[in-house]
Structures are given as structure tokens and as C-alpha cells.
Amino acid sequence: MLTDNQKDILKRSNLNLKHLSEEKLLAIASRAVDEAKLNDEELLEFIEIANALYRGGEALISDAEYDFTFIAELKRRHPKHSFVTRVEPESVFAGKTVELPVRMLSTDKAYSQSEIESWAKRIQKAADELNIAFDSLVFKVTPKLDGYAAYDDGERFYTRGDGRKGTDITRVFERGLQVADNGSRGLGAGEIVVGKTYFQRYLSEFFDNTRNFQASVIKEKDLEQHAEQAIKDQAAVFFPFAKLPAWQGSWTELAERFDEIVKQIWHAVDYDVDGVILEITDERIKTHMGATRHHHRWQIAYKENVATAEVKILQVVPQTSRSGRITPVVEVEPIRLSGALLQRATAHHYKMVVDKGIGPGAVIKLARSGEVIPKIEEVITPAEPDLPEQCPSCGSELVWDGDFLYCTNNFDCPAQVSHSIEHFFRVLGNNDGFGPATIAKLYDNDIRTIDKIYQLNASDFEAMGFGPKQSQNLVDQLQRSLSEPIEDWRFLAAFGVFRMGLGNCEKLLAHYRLPEIFSLSEEEIVALEGFAEKTADIVLKGLKKIEPLFNQLYRLGFVLNETKTKEMPAGQSPIAGKSLVFTGTMQQGSREDMIREAKAMGAKVGSAVSGKTDYLVIGEKVGATKLNAAEKHGVRILSEAEYLDLIGR
Ligand SMILES: NC(=O)c1ccc[n+]([C@@H]2O[C@H](COP(=O)([O-])OP(=O)(O)OC[C@H]3O[C@@H](n4cnc5c(N)ncnc54)[C@H](O)[C@@H]3O)[C@@H](O)[C@H]2O)c1
Ligand SMILES: [Zn+2]
């Protein structure tokens, strides 16, 4: 049974059990029902409820189960779902909902030093792009408080809410809450926490856990007497991140003394801590790297991985992918890890297989970090690897390109051809029947391109050995794929151009219409959000390659829903035709992103203020030159918030 407190939280969050019964909810929580057996609605309802209960201080399951079992399953089914890509909402507190002064995001997470190293590489790239010496950068490590995120602007106090809008809980300060360490008000983001030792001694009798206690401090209009006392005793405080004990130093030192530094910072405070936060301190890098809707790219949380296991490798099987890359699939002795049965692991490429000795008999440490197929964390006992000499599909010679082995057969490697066809029908998503077995049979009958498939009629299928019923069904399904409407970006993504997954196709088609994308220049692609120079080059080459097939299929008359274009019609955009200059550090995203958006809305964006400038948009830490110039020319100055208001965001 759910407790009364839990029921109360669900009621306040406006969550009802629609797809699950209470019994099933609890059965899932106790893992008596496997997550894979849930349909999408049930899985999502379970996650929503777990999240609300967690935020309300009455968690139903452990964090590890939440992250590695349920969110991992959701991520596998719907990688773009808002629970994966945005800040998870919290909505259980009494008080007025208000816009937050700055956006409060979640954090990106890493569970191994190698993931931290990849993050540092992204910082290095940003430093290179800005001509800043990477070695001169200061990294900062602080404890990751496991309390309640809140923001103190000096006057008002807010919960994190959904990251954009929080709840005004200024009353908590009015009730006597202090800032940790005799700190002053107005230090920005932090967490409401309670001392561990104090909790054990005075509060554990009345509250299940610290989270439960912290939630009660925020949630209740009338404080419980022990909570009131804890505030008086300054055991429960607001701890601004700016006041946290920190390690600071260069990347070289951090990488060298990683374990030691993490351990020291992890234990630097007497509060519940669920990791450490690593971030870069240089404002230029922060602005340059910006943020996703979920986290700042210049910050990352390092958490301990609870789900690791040591297993023996049975064999490493080469598989040829759609692009001809040979992927090593590592098969291991089956093992259960945080609830799931694992039988295989990913090694990124054959270079890694060779370097690390990933061969039959080797013992490896697996970590399940949010992905369904676990990563190889460490090779404990290496073994001689088996390197494939030929493509496992067509027997052609293999060549190395960088870290990867490739099949040299670009025309009729069965694996490449079949995977491309399969990919096409799967991504379209408006048909059934073209799975691996069907496609293999077509391949054997010399039907090896998608346009040829669309020319087949029922008797052609029958002649290839498909039964009469299946043959008719295949023809019906082809017809259905042509007449059932799909988004144009989905259609484009089905061609499997390297780097043009669903997301990038949608971005591209928000600016250009379908056939015209084939005549775009590299500059035009680079100008779009998310397309760097290197990507643009690869995308152009990829588009060239599919153009003939695309034209043939496009002519068949698929029913495509056009993506809504980003450009607003002039007159409707409040900044169309206006001349803008952006300066300073922006809080709501990177300056580059804002500039791109402004351009897409029809504004001209310059770098210097002149008599022609309409608006100067200022972030934080603005130099005097631009401000003086604006004053001199009578240019209207807008704060970041005023600007976002103006464009209606
Ligand atoms: N058990 C459950 O049922 C359940 C349900 C939902 C979420 N969760 C847990 O919550 C996590 C997601 O929560 P989240 O979005 O708060 O993300 P998160 O765990 O990544 O934490 C992000 C937050 O860390 C805080 N933070 C703490 N110390 C900090 C420091 N030193 N510097 C900067 N920021 C610091 C910030 O307030 C920031 O908002 C999940 O990974 C999961 O483990 C558990
Ligand atoms: Zn091949």
C-alpha cells in the first residue's frame, strides 16, 4: 500500500493512477514485474510517479533503480523523451509559481574517469576554438549535495521546479532558515540540507530519511516542531554552491590525482552527498559551451557506479554495420546487474579490442550507466584478441580507418545493403513486414535497393517464394508506407546519411524544404544550430551519395508533413529587420545559440555598436566600451531577461 504521505504527494502533483493499479505500481517497484514487460504508458506513468514521490521526499525506489532500470528503459525506447532530455519536474509545494531569475538545470553524469576524460576533451576543444591555453584553465571540484535545490536572489527564495519556473518559498527564510557558514543572502543557487550527524541524533526518530526531512521544510506551511528546532540549531541550512569547500587546479593535476581529490571532496561536508561536481571556471568557456535543455555542458557530476560486475568474455563477434564499420560485439557469461540480465557489452571499436586485450577468456568489469548495453569499465585480465580478417558478411578485405575496421565492399556487402534497407523501413515507421528475414530473402533474389522493392507486385513476391498471403501483405504495406502521412524529417532520416539522425534532419528541415537541401552550400549548413564545419562537410558528402535514390523514391509520392519553419514571417517576429548586438555572459544559454535564434527570427546581428544598432542585449560582465557606445548612439539597452520577453520566450 502507498502511505498516506505518498498519496498526498501524488494528489498535490495532480497525478492519478490511470494505466497502473496501485498493486501493479508496487509490484513494479519491488521488481516483481519486469520493466521490459510494461507498455509505454505504464512505464511512463511509473516514472512520473517515482519522480514525484522522490521530489516529495517519499522515494519509492532507489536512485540506482530509477536511473539504471527505468530511465534506461525509457531512454532505449524514446531517447528524446523529456524525462531524458530535460530537467525532471517537481511540483509538490505550496506557494506561488514564479519564473526563476536564471535557469536551473540538472547535471550531466559520469560514472568513470574515462567519461570525465571525454568531458575534459570537449572543454579542450572549446579552449582551442577560443585560443585559450587548456593548461591555464582552472577546474573546480565540489561535493554534490543531495538536498533540495533552491535559488536565493537576496530577496526571494525559489525551488528549482522544472528549471524555468519554481515555487516562491521565501517563507522558509522568514521562518528563520540561515545560510550555511554565516553566509549572506543572495548567493544564488544551492541546496537546502541537514547535517548528517544531527539528523541521526535528533531527527531520525521522526523522519525516515534526510530527503524526507528536507522536503518537509519546504513543503509545509507550518513547520513540524523538530524541523523548527533544527533550523534554530542551524543544522538545517541553505548551502549556496558558491560557499562549498572546493578543490581547484589544472586538468593535469586533476587527472593525475583523480581518486584522491574525489575522495577528499566527497567527504568534505557533513551532509548527504551523492557525488562530486566538476566544472570549469572560465566564463568565456562557459559561454562558448552553453547548455542543453537538461544540463550545462561545462559542468558534470561524477557519481559512484553502484552497478558494476566482473565477468568473463565468451567471445567477440564481428558485425558489419550499415556504414561498413565492423563492430566488436562482446559476448559474456550471462549475469544480472541492477535487475537486468546482461549477455553482451559494447567495445567501441577494434582498436580498443587490440589495445586492451579484449579476447575470449578475458575478465572485464562491466558498468551499467544508464545505457542498456553496458560499457566495459576496465579490463581486469586481458586475453589475446581475435581480429577478423574478412568482413563477416561478404568476405571482403578489411581496412583500418582510424580506430575502426571497415569492409571495403561498398556495393553489395549483404550486411550493409540489408541493414540500410531495414533502417529505411524502420525509420519510416508507417509499415510492417520488412524485417531482417524478408529483406534477406529479397537480397537472395537480387532485390537489393529500395526503389526496386517499390516496383514489386504480389506475383513478383510469390515468385520469390513468399506465400500468397504474405505477398499481398507486403504489397499492402508498401502502399501503406506511401499513403500514411509521416514527417518529412523522418523520411529524410530513413536514408541513413551519416550524422543525419532524426534530430539533425528536423533541425535542417526547420530551415529548408526537402528537395532544396541537396543544393545547400557548406556555409549554409554550418550556419544552423548544431552543425559544425566538420559535420557540414560530412553531411554534404552523405547527401550527395543518397541524392539519386532519394529522387527516385521522392517521386513515388510519399505523403510528407512539412516541418514548421523556424523563420517567422516578417512582421510577426518582433526583431525582424532589427539590428542587434549581443555582449556579456548570458545565463539562459550560450551566446552563439542566441545569435543563431535571432538570425532565424530575421534580425541582423553585428559585433560592434553603431548608430544603426537597434538593441544592445547585455548579459553579465559587460565591458564599458559597448555600453558607452550604446549611450552615445542612443541605442536601447536590453537585459537578457528583457530581450527574452521581447521575443516571447
Ligand atoms: N529514487 C527515485 O525514485 C528518483 C526519482 C527521480 C529522480 N531521482 C534521482 O534524481 C536524479 C536527477 O535529479 P536532478 O535533476 O536533481 O539531477 P542531479 O542528480 O544531476 O542533480 C543536479 C542538481 O545538483 C545540484 N547540486 C548539488 N551540489 C552541487 C554543486 N556542488 N554544484 C552544482 N550543483 C550542485 C544542483 O541543485 C542541480 O540542480 C536522478 O539521477 C536520480 O538518481 C531518483
Ligand atoms: Zn562486407
XYZ file of C-alpha atoms and ligand atoms in Angstrom:
694
model
C 0.000 0.000 0.000
C 1.094 3.536 -0.646
C 1.434 5.552 2.562
C -0.873 8.478 3.259
C 2.064 10.818 2.728
C 2.757 9.298 -0.665
C -0.891 9.537 -1.653
C -0.879 13.143 -0.552
C 2.155 13.947 -2.729
C 0.507 12.362 -5.755
C -2.627 14.359 -5.144
C -0.682 17.616 -4.886
C 1.177 16.765 -8.086
C -2.092 16.078 -9.853
C -1.011 12.545 -10.635
C -3.604 9.800 -10.769
C -3.153 6.141 -11.473
C -4.531 5.878 -14.979
C -2.687 2.978 -16.554
C -1.492 1.170 -13.454
C -3.289 -0.164 -10.445
C -1.757 0.525 -7.051
C -0.972 -3.160 -6.839
C 0.886 -3.175 -10.138
C 2.741 0.029 -9.229
C 4.065 -1.629 -6.099
C 4.826 -4.848 -7.951
C 6.968 -2.899 -10.403
C 8.671 -1.044 -7.549
C 9.564 -4.330 -5.893
C 10.701 -5.624 -9.307
C 8.211 -8.481 -9.292
C 7.159 -7.176 -12.721
C 9.936 -6.705 -15.258
C 10.292 -3.203 -16.748
C 10.545 -4.672 -20.240
C 7.041 -6.082 -19.876
C 5.454 -2.657 -19.356
C 3.877 -0.843 -22.242
C 4.896 2.759 -22.872
C 2.017 4.302 -20.924
C 2.673 2.112 -17.913
C 6.405 2.752 -17.950
C 5.908 6.484 -18.190
C 3.279 6.572 -15.500
C 5.578 4.618 -13.223
C 8.456 7.048 -13.845
C 6.266 10.098 -13.309
C 5.058 8.732 -10.025
C 8.518 7.656 -8.856
C 9.833 11.112 -9.695
C 7.034 12.945 -7.870
C 7.440 10.767 -4.796
C 11.197 11.254 -4.853
C 10.890 15.033 -5.117
C 8.279 14.971 -2.389
C 10.655 13.179 -0.030
C 8.964 9.751 -0.120
C 11.023 7.846 -2.706
C 9.500 4.615 -3.930
C 12.697 3.104 -5.339
C 16.440 3.712 -5.096
C 18.221 6.238 -7.303
C 20.165 3.442 -8.970
C 16.995 1.594 -9.873
C 15.410 4.784 -11.097
C 18.399 5.695 -13.299
C 19.670 2.333 -14.478
C 16.446 0.404 -14.786
C 13.512 2.664 -15.544
C 15.094 5.756 -17.114
C 17.425 3.450 -19.031
C 14.428 1.575 -20.407
C 12.691 4.825 -21.350
C 15.881 6.076 -22.986
C 16.105 2.903 -25.033
C 12.523 3.256 -26.250
C 12.359 7.045 -26.555
C 15.801 8.637 -26.470
C 14.276 12.097 -26.869
C 11.638 11.864 -24.169
C 11.520 14.926 -21.920
C 12.349 12.847 -18.853
C 15.648 12.037 -20.547
C 16.430 15.376 -22.154
C 15.044 17.939 -19.723
C 15.048 18.779 -16.058
C 12.628 16.463 -14.305
C 9.769 18.452 -12.877
C 8.979 18.877 -9.203
C 5.617 20.318 -8.336
C 4.611 19.404 -4.867
C 4.997 22.561 -2.856
C 2.602 25.133 -1.606
C 3.385 28.620 -2.882
C 3.209 30.819 -5.937
C 4.803 29.561 -9.148
C 7.312 32.113 -10.411
C 9.803 32.498 -13.216
C 13.323 31.764 -11.940
C 15.908 34.559 -12.275
C 18.258 32.094 -14.003
C 17.552 28.726 -15.473
C 18.439 25.930 -13.040
C 19.477 22.796 -14.802
C 20.180 19.216 -13.906
C 23.701 17.851 -14.409
C 25.260 15.573 -16.949
C 26.523 12.460 -15.231
C 29.643 10.343 -15.444
C 30.405 7.093 -13.708
C 34.021 6.549 -14.682
C 37.195 8.519 -15.044
C 37.174 7.844 -18.764
C 33.812 9.599 -19.119
C 35.318 12.541 -17.245
C 38.222 12.482 -19.670
C 35.849 12.723 -22.640
C 34.209 15.700 -20.982
C 37.635 17.316 -20.494
C 38.310 16.755 -24.206
C 35.198 18.755 -25.048
C 36.498 21.539 -22.838
C 39.854 21.361 -24.551
C 38.098 21.688 -27.883
C 36.263 24.791 -26.676
C 39.546 26.216 -25.365
C 41.205 25.558 -28.728
C 38.372 27.267 -30.545
C 38.774 30.313 -28.326
C 42.573 30.256 -28.466
C 42.837 29.794 -24.731
C 45.636 27.588 -23.380
C 43.968 24.488 -21.950
C 46.670 24.153 -19.291
C 45.851 27.566 -17.921
C 42.231 26.629 -17.180
C 41.090 26.154 -13.603
C 38.873 23.152 -12.863
C 36.748 23.146 -9.743
C 35.512 20.139 -7.804
C 32.795 20.470 -5.152
C 30.671 17.987 -3.219
C 27.347 17.225 -4.905
C 24.852 17.940 -2.159
C 21.931 15.564 -2.062
C 19.431 18.032 -0.640
C 16.781 20.249 -2.172
C 17.834 22.548 -4.962
C 16.791 26.160 -4.436
C 17.762 29.667 -5.520
C 18.265 32.731 -3.364
C 18.219 36.072 -5.194
C 18.702 38.044 -1.960
C 15.055 38.921 -1.585
C 13.065 35.947 -2.727
C 13.778 32.254 -2.430
C 12.681 29.711 -5.027
C 12.572 25.951 -5.560
C 14.102 24.623 -8.775
C 10.725 23.495 -10.091
C 11.057 22.444 -13.710
C 14.208 24.505 -14.149
C 12.441 27.582 -15.569
C 9.645 28.118 -13.127
C 9.924 27.370 -9.435
C 7.817 27.942 -6.362
C 8.292 31.013 -4.197
C 9.272 29.658 -0.780
C 10.598 32.892 0.721
C 8.591 31.963 3.807
C 11.270 29.410 4.682
C 13.758 32.234 5.279
C 11.091 34.132 7.161
C 10.805 31.075 9.356
C 14.422 31.520 10.371
C 16.392 29.392 7.884
C 20.021 30.538 7.784
C 22.569 30.495 5.032
C 25.300 27.962 5.832
C 28.525 29.128 7.363
C 27.071 32.527 8.330
C 26.845 33.306 4.651
C 24.909 36.270 3.345
C 21.714 36.168 1.307
C 21.751 36.479 -2.457
C 24.432 33.925 -3.292
C 22.307 32.250 -5.943
C 21.828 28.525 -6.391
C 22.341 25.992 -3.645
C 20.588 23.295 -1.708
C 18.619 23.035 1.492
C 20.418 20.395 3.547
C 20.504 18.992 7.039
C 23.602 17.840 8.951
C 24.037 14.064 8.895
C 25.201 13.713 12.488
C 22.464 15.992 13.771
C 19.866 14.089 11.782
C 20.978 10.776 13.231
C 20.898 12.103 16.756
C 17.786 14.277 16.854
C 15.627 13.673 13.810
C 15.845 10.076 12.668
C 13.143 9.133 15.112
C 10.653 11.458 13.442
C 11.698 11.354 9.798
C 12.508 8.333 7.606
C 15.487 9.935 5.920
C 17.109 13.304 5.272
C 15.297 13.789 1.968
C 12.037 13.287 3.740
C 13.029 15.900 6.303
C 14.275 18.434 3.750
C 11.069 18.125 1.766
C 9.044 18.826 4.870
C 10.942 22.069 5.445
C 9.905 23.306 2.016
C 6.544 21.660 1.721
C 4.743 22.558 4.880
C 3.355 25.968 5.592
C 3.517 25.122 9.315
C 6.786 23.581 10.337
C 6.900 20.473 12.400
C 8.433 21.286 15.829
C 11.613 19.233 15.344
C 12.148 20.810 11.959
C 11.758 24.215 13.539
C 14.329 23.295 16.173
C 16.763 22.001 13.516
C 16.516 25.350 11.765
C 17.082 27.182 15.034
C 20.113 24.993 15.716
C 21.387 25.825 12.230
C 21.603 22.123 11.439
C 19.184 22.630 8.574
C 20.513 25.409 6.358
C 20.569 26.711 2.835
C 24.002 25.938 1.413
C 24.856 28.081 -1.624
C 27.162 26.222 -4.026
C 29.452 29.256 -4.043
C 30.281 28.599 -0.387
C 31.104 24.906 -0.740
C 34.587 23.639 0.073
C 36.295 23.138 -3.261
C 39.387 21.773 -4.911
C 40.741 23.936 -7.733
C 43.557 23.250 -10.114
C 44.686 22.296 -13.597
C 43.419 19.359 -15.617
C 46.822 17.693 -15.464
C 46.741 17.634 -11.705
C 43.103 16.602 -11.546
C 43.628 13.696 -13.933
C 46.705 12.569 -12.050
C 45.236 12.690 -8.554
C 41.638 11.972 -9.570
C 40.708 9.323 -6.993
C 42.337 11.174 -4.143
C 40.696 14.518 -4.986
C 37.274 12.950 -5.460
C 37.539 11.183 -2.125
C 38.673 14.289 -0.291
C 35.869 16.479 -1.668
C 33.222 13.771 -1.323
C 33.831 13.733 2.417
C 34.423 17.440 2.913
C 30.995 18.204 4.404
C 28.760 16.535 6.970
C 25.764 16.438 4.619
C 24.406 13.721 2.356
C 26.472 13.792 -0.808
C 25.777 11.711 -3.907
C 28.829 12.526 -5.966
C 31.099 15.422 -6.819
C 30.545 18.217 -9.317
C 33.326 19.054 -11.748
C 33.208 22.309 -13.626
C 35.282 24.790 -15.481
C 35.595 28.282 -14.013
C 36.477 30.337 -17.097
C 33.453 32.426 -18.113
C 34.496 32.530 -21.767
C 34.498 28.744 -21.960
C 31.145 28.575 -20.153
C 29.537 30.987 -22.572
C 31.045 29.224 -25.536
C 29.914 25.763 -24.485
C 26.466 26.771 -23.288
C 23.798 24.335 -22.207
C 21.292 21.776 -23.404
C 17.786 21.866 -22.003
C 18.989 19.399 -19.405
C 22.465 20.438 -18.285
C 25.342 22.888 -18.678
C 27.982 21.470 -20.981
C 30.790 22.918 -18.835
C 29.716 21.020 -15.739
C 29.432 17.329 -14.955
C 28.580 15.199 -11.945
C 30.802 12.273 -11.113
C 28.861 9.577 -9.332
C 29.931 6.266 -7.990
C 28.611 3.447 -10.050
C 26.684 1.094 -7.879
C 26.075 -1.293 -10.717
C 29.303 -2.973 -11.733
C 30.219 -6.612 -12.121
C 33.178 -8.701 -13.180
C 32.543 -11.224 -15.923
C 34.406 -13.463 -18.308
C 34.281 -12.910 -22.066
C 32.987 -15.869 -24.063
C 33.736 -14.496 -27.490
C 33.979 -11.309 -29.504
C 31.801 -11.413 -32.603
C 32.395 -9.020 -35.508
C 29.292 -7.439 -37.029
C 29.117 -5.327 -40.150
C 27.029 -2.200 -39.711
C 25.088 -0.120 -42.222
C 28.149 2.038 -42.907
C 30.522 -0.902 -43.335
C 32.090 -0.436 -39.948
C 32.931 -3.687 -38.193
C 31.640 -3.567 -34.633
C 33.024 -5.883 -31.983
C 30.152 -7.409 -30.013
C 31.468 -8.779 -26.754
C 29.521 -11.794 -25.508
C 29.920 -12.502 -21.813
C 28.807 -15.093 -19.320
C 25.224 -14.051 -18.527
C 24.902 -12.016 -15.341
C 22.239 -9.933 -13.577
C 23.172 -6.321 -12.977
C 20.785 -3.934 -11.192
C 17.901 -6.090 -12.189
C 18.642 -6.762 -15.848
C 20.085 -9.846 -17.453
C 23.198 -8.947 -19.413
C 24.852 -11.086 -22.031
C 26.787 -8.661 -24.140
C 28.774 -5.484 -23.840
C 29.995 -2.811 -26.219
C 33.595 -2.309 -27.094
C 33.688 0.859 -29.156
C 35.964 -0.352 -31.903
C 38.610 -2.873 -32.802
C 41.409 -0.510 -31.831
C 40.134 -0.789 -28.268
C 39.899 -4.572 -28.613
C 43.554 -4.728 -29.632
C 44.845 -2.148 -27.148
C 43.094 -3.559 -24.132
C 43.272 -7.275 -24.866
C 39.543 -7.892 -25.212
C 39.600 -11.531 -26.253
C 37.908 -14.799 -25.301
C 38.658 -15.644 -21.673
C 39.487 -12.088 -20.626
C 37.889 -10.854 -17.404
C 36.252 -7.442 -17.647
C 34.441 -5.085 -15.325
C 31.062 -4.027 -16.643
C 29.220 -0.889 -15.624
C 25.593 -0.208 -16.308
C 25.410 3.542 -16.564
C 22.072 4.466 -17.971
C 22.672 2.612 -21.226
C 21.016 -0.688 -21.844
C 24.098 -2.359 -23.221
C 26.728 -1.902 -20.549
C 30.147 -0.461 -21.130
C 33.434 -2.116 -20.445
C 34.744 -0.182 -17.495
C 38.054 -1.941 -17.142
C 39.838 -4.995 -18.462
C 40.980 -6.884 -15.398
C 42.708 -9.859 -17.025
C 43.420 -9.293 -20.724
C 43.489 -12.086 -23.292
C 44.711 -12.412 -26.860
C 42.038 -10.791 -29.085
C 40.636 -12.419 -32.228
C 40.885 -9.995 -35.103
C 38.589 -10.686 -38.050
C 40.443 -10.937 -41.338
C 37.455 -10.569 -43.601
C 34.049 -8.964 -43.498
C 31.835 -11.434 -41.638
C 29.086 -10.719 -44.128
C 30.689 -10.634 -47.586
C 34.186 -11.921 -47.000
C 35.823 -8.808 -48.451
C 39.092 -7.480 -47.192
C 39.004 -5.184 -44.161
C 40.897 -1.926 -43.814
C 41.686 0.260 -40.842
C 40.419 3.818 -40.850
C 41.395 5.495 -37.602
C 40.231 3.290 -34.767
C 37.809 1.345 -36.920
C 37.921 -1.620 -39.234
C 35.850 -1.235 -42.378
C 34.542 -3.624 -45.022
C 35.940 -2.469 -48.364
C 32.909 -3.630 -50.314
C 30.735 -0.576 -50.890
C 28.312 -2.077 -53.360
C 26.991 -5.457 -52.472
C 28.019 -6.370 -48.967
C 24.847 -8.131 -47.780
C 25.083 -6.757 -44.248
C 25.452 -3.155 -45.391
C 22.752 -3.396 -48.029
C 20.288 -5.240 -45.785
C 20.859 -3.006 -42.791
C 20.299 0.088 -44.924
C 17.011 -1.279 -46.267
C 15.903 -2.367 -42.829
C 16.821 1.040 -41.470
C 14.727 2.736 -44.131
C 11.510 0.888 -43.363
C 12.044 1.005 -39.629
C 12.638 4.754 -39.529
C 9.619 5.459 -41.743
C 7.665 3.667 -39.041
C 4.426 3.506 -41.045
C 4.704 -0.078 -42.249
C 5.291 -3.623 -41.015
C 6.746 -6.660 -42.634
C 10.171 -5.553 -43.844
C 12.231 -7.183 -41.133
C 15.610 -8.942 -41.493
C 14.191 -12.265 -42.780
C 12.128 -10.651 -45.552
C 14.995 -8.415 -46.573
C 17.443 -11.339 -46.633
C 15.129 -13.212 -48.970
C 14.800 -10.208 -51.251
C 18.572 -9.888 -51.259
C 18.924 -13.518 -52.356
C 16.566 -12.727 -55.205
C 18.697 -9.834 -56.322
C 16.345 -7.144 -54.999
C 18.926 -5.023 -53.284
C 17.730 -1.442 -53.493
C 14.668 0.230 -52.025
C 13.431 1.588 -55.332
C 13.376 -1.947 -56.709
C 11.292 -3.100 -53.765
C 8.674 -0.465 -54.534
C 8.351 -1.834 -58.085
C 7.347 -5.313 -56.916
C 3.793 -6.626 -57.150
C 2.226 -9.620 -55.396
C 3.149 -12.121 -58.081
C 6.776 -10.939 -58.019
C 6.878 -11.649 -54.298
C 5.251 -15.039 -54.836
C 7.774 -15.924 -57.493
C 10.485 -15.365 -54.897
C 8.909 -17.890 -52.569
C 6.801 -15.702 -50.311
C 3.377 -17.217 -49.599
C 0.328 -15.657 -51.271
C -0.917 -14.061 -48.071
C 2.450 -12.598 -47.140
C 2.987 -11.381 -50.685
C -0.283 -9.460 -50.636
C 0.571 -8.110 -47.208
C 3.965 -6.847 -48.377
C 2.351 -5.032 -51.279
C -0.252 -3.565 -48.916
C 2.466 -2.439 -46.546
C 4.383 -0.705 -49.321
C 1.178 1.039 -50.299
C 0.543 1.957 -46.701
C 4.024 3.447 -46.329
C 3.219 5.662 -49.314
C -0.176 6.817 -48.159
C 0.123 7.072 -44.380
C 1.469 10.567 -43.650
C 4.861 10.966 -41.972
C 7.010 13.944 -41.062
C 9.424 14.986 -43.801
C 12.394 14.784 -41.385
C 11.559 11.172 -40.660
C 11.581 10.440 -44.381
C 14.978 12.078 -44.784
C 16.413 10.304 -41.755
C 15.346 6.958 -43.214
C 18.107 7.294 -45.818
C 20.633 6.914 -43.045
C 23.034 9.674 -44.035
C 25.912 9.703 -41.559
C 25.273 12.347 -38.856
C 21.729 12.893 -40.092
C 19.632 11.198 -37.449
C 16.087 12.276 -36.658
C 17.192 15.296 -34.608
C 19.515 16.784 -37.204
C 17.062 16.121 -40.029
C 14.408 18.020 -38.122
C 16.809 20.894 -37.487
C 17.744 21.070 -41.148
C 14.163 20.941 -42.385
C 13.126 23.649 -39.942
C 15.065 25.942 -42.251
C 14.994 24.409 -45.700
C 12.466 22.432 -47.728
C 13.108 18.901 -48.874
C 14.422 18.830 -52.398
C 16.302 22.105 -51.940
C 18.560 20.629 -49.236
C 20.551 18.949 -51.986
C 21.739 22.275 -53.311
C 22.827 23.780 -49.995
C 26.350 25.046 -49.557
C 28.622 24.156 -46.683
C 28.275 27.690 -45.260
C 24.514 27.427 -45.182
C 24.690 24.195 -43.217
C 27.350 25.482 -40.811
C 25.074 28.428 -40.012
C 22.498 26.082 -38.491
C 22.460 25.206 -34.832
C 24.313 22.007 -34.081
C 26.215 21.784 -37.380
C 29.927 22.416 -37.066
C 32.199 22.734 -40.068
C 33.307 19.136 -39.956
C 29.745 17.848 -39.646
C 28.605 20.032 -42.512
C 31.264 18.570 -44.760
C 30.284 15.004 -43.882
C 26.596 15.796 -44.261
C 27.134 17.315 -47.706
C 29.030 14.243 -48.889
C 26.374 11.959 -47.432
C 23.560 13.861 -49.111
C 25.372 13.706 -52.463
C 25.575 9.951 -52.112
C 21.876 9.389 -51.482
C 20.594 12.014 -53.923
C 19.829 9.638 -56.836
C 17.973 7.141 -54.645
C 16.239 9.981 -52.848
C 14.931 11.443 -56.102
C 13.602 8.103 -57.248
C 11.740 7.477 -54.019
C 10.571 11.073 -53.584
C 8.816 10.778 -56.939
C 6.741 7.860 -55.658
C 4.633 10.370 -53.767
C 5.070 9.695 -50.059
C 2.705 11.841 -48.013
C 5.093 14.113 -46.139
C 4.121 16.625 -43.489
C 6.375 19.625 -43.816
C 8.316 20.693 -40.737
C 7.217 24.078 -39.459
C 9.906 26.530 -40.482
C 11.775 28.435 -37.830
C 11.743 31.713 -39.773
C 8.743 33.669 -38.654
C 7.078 35.680 -41.358
C 8.411 39.241 -41.238
C 6.123 41.500 -39.284
C 5.305 38.724 -36.873
C 8.790 38.497 -35.453
C 9.377 41.400 -33.070
C 13.023 41.628 -34.112
C 12.701 41.061 -37.868
C 14.820 43.583 -39.719
C 16.232 44.978 -36.479
C 19.922 45.296 -35.879
C 21.172 43.631 -32.692
C 24.439 43.327 -30.777
C 24.909 40.764 -28.002
C 27.522 41.183 -25.298
C 28.485 39.666 -21.959
C 27.864 36.260 -20.424
C 24.340 35.014 -20.975
C 22.560 32.970 -18.341
C 19.899 31.154 -20.331
C 22.040 29.506 -22.946
C 25.155 30.205 -24.966
C 25.514 33.484 -26.798
C 26.090 31.591 -30.052
C 22.702 29.904 -29.702
C 21.012 33.236 -29.025
C 22.630 34.807 -32.060
C 21.515 31.946 -34.253
C 17.995 32.207 -32.951
C 17.928 35.960 -33.508
C 19.098 35.487 -37.093
C 16.476 32.831 -37.654
C 13.912 35.360 -36.474
C 15.027 37.787 -39.126
C 17.341 40.056 -37.146
C 20.737 41.286 -38.250
C 23.405 40.598 -35.650
C 26.532 42.730 -35.501
C 29.561 42.726 -33.249
C 30.042 46.466 -32.709
C 27.505 49.060 -31.599
C 26.885 51.836 -34.113
C 24.228 54.391 -34.984
C 22.438 51.666 -36.938
C 22.101 49.310 -33.958
C 18.554 48.994 -32.600
C 19.213 46.964 -29.460
C 22.241 46.090 -27.361
C 21.457 42.894 -25.432
C 23.622 42.550 -22.350
C 24.399 39.531 -20.221
C 26.642 39.599 -17.185
C 30.181 41.027 -17.011
C 29.779 43.555 -19.770
C 32.718 45.710 -20.858
C 32.407 49.509 -20.753
C 33.164 50.105 -24.447
C 29.909 48.714 -25.769
C 27.837 50.360 -23.057
C 29.422 53.751 -23.761
C 28.900 53.347 -27.491
C 25.253 52.450 -26.896
C 24.785 55.518 -24.772
C 26.481 57.723 -27.331
C 24.290 56.483 -30.192
C 21.129 56.336 -28.121
C 20.842 52.572 -28.645
C 18.258 50.859 -26.491
C 19.901 48.523 -23.941
C 18.057 45.319 -23.055
C 18.918 42.912 -20.272
C 18.867 39.253 -21.244
C 15.506 38.827 -19.500
C 14.012 41.859 -21.254
C 15.213 40.549 -24.559
C 13.716 37.097 -23.996
C 10.486 38.835 -23.071
C 10.601 40.827 -26.270
C 10.951 37.745 -28.451
C 8.303 35.991 -26.420
C 10.322 33.274 -24.755
N 14.703 7.321 -6.438
C 13.840 7.829 -7.290
O 12.698 7.376 -7.425
C 14.217 9.004 -8.120
C 13.258 9.676 -8.883
C 13.656 10.787 -9.621
C 14.989 11.189 -9.604
N 15.898 10.504 -8.842
C 17.321 10.893 -8.822
O 17.488 12.235 -9.131
C 18.418 12.394 -10.173
C 18.007 13.516 -11.071
O 17.826 14.614 -10.273
P 18.345 16.058 -10.653
O 17.720 16.515 -11.892
O 18.206 16.892 -9.435
O 19.787 15.853 -11.084
P 21.150 15.617 -10.456
O 21.167 14.468 -9.542
O 22.042 15.592 -11.599
O 21.453 16.913 -9.649
C 21.512 18.185 -10.248
C 21.487 19.155 -9.153
O 22.646 19.012 -8.372
C 22.645 20.099 -7.512
N 23.977 20.264 -6.929
C 24.347 19.671 -5.784
N 25.587 20.009 -5.452
C 26.036 20.851 -6.396
C 27.276 21.524 -6.597
N 28.289 21.378 -5.755
N 27.397 22.312 -7.676
C 26.374 22.442 -8.546
N 25.179 21.807 -8.419
C 25.015 21.008 -7.355
C 22.044 21.231 -8.273
O 20.994 21.747 -7.496
C 21.493 20.586 -9.540
O 20.213 21.044 -9.810
C 18.414 11.092 -10.905
O 19.663 10.833 -11.463
C 18.015 10.089 -9.825
O 19.170 9.480 -9.275
C 15.532 9.436 -8.117
Zn 31.161 -6.697 -46.208
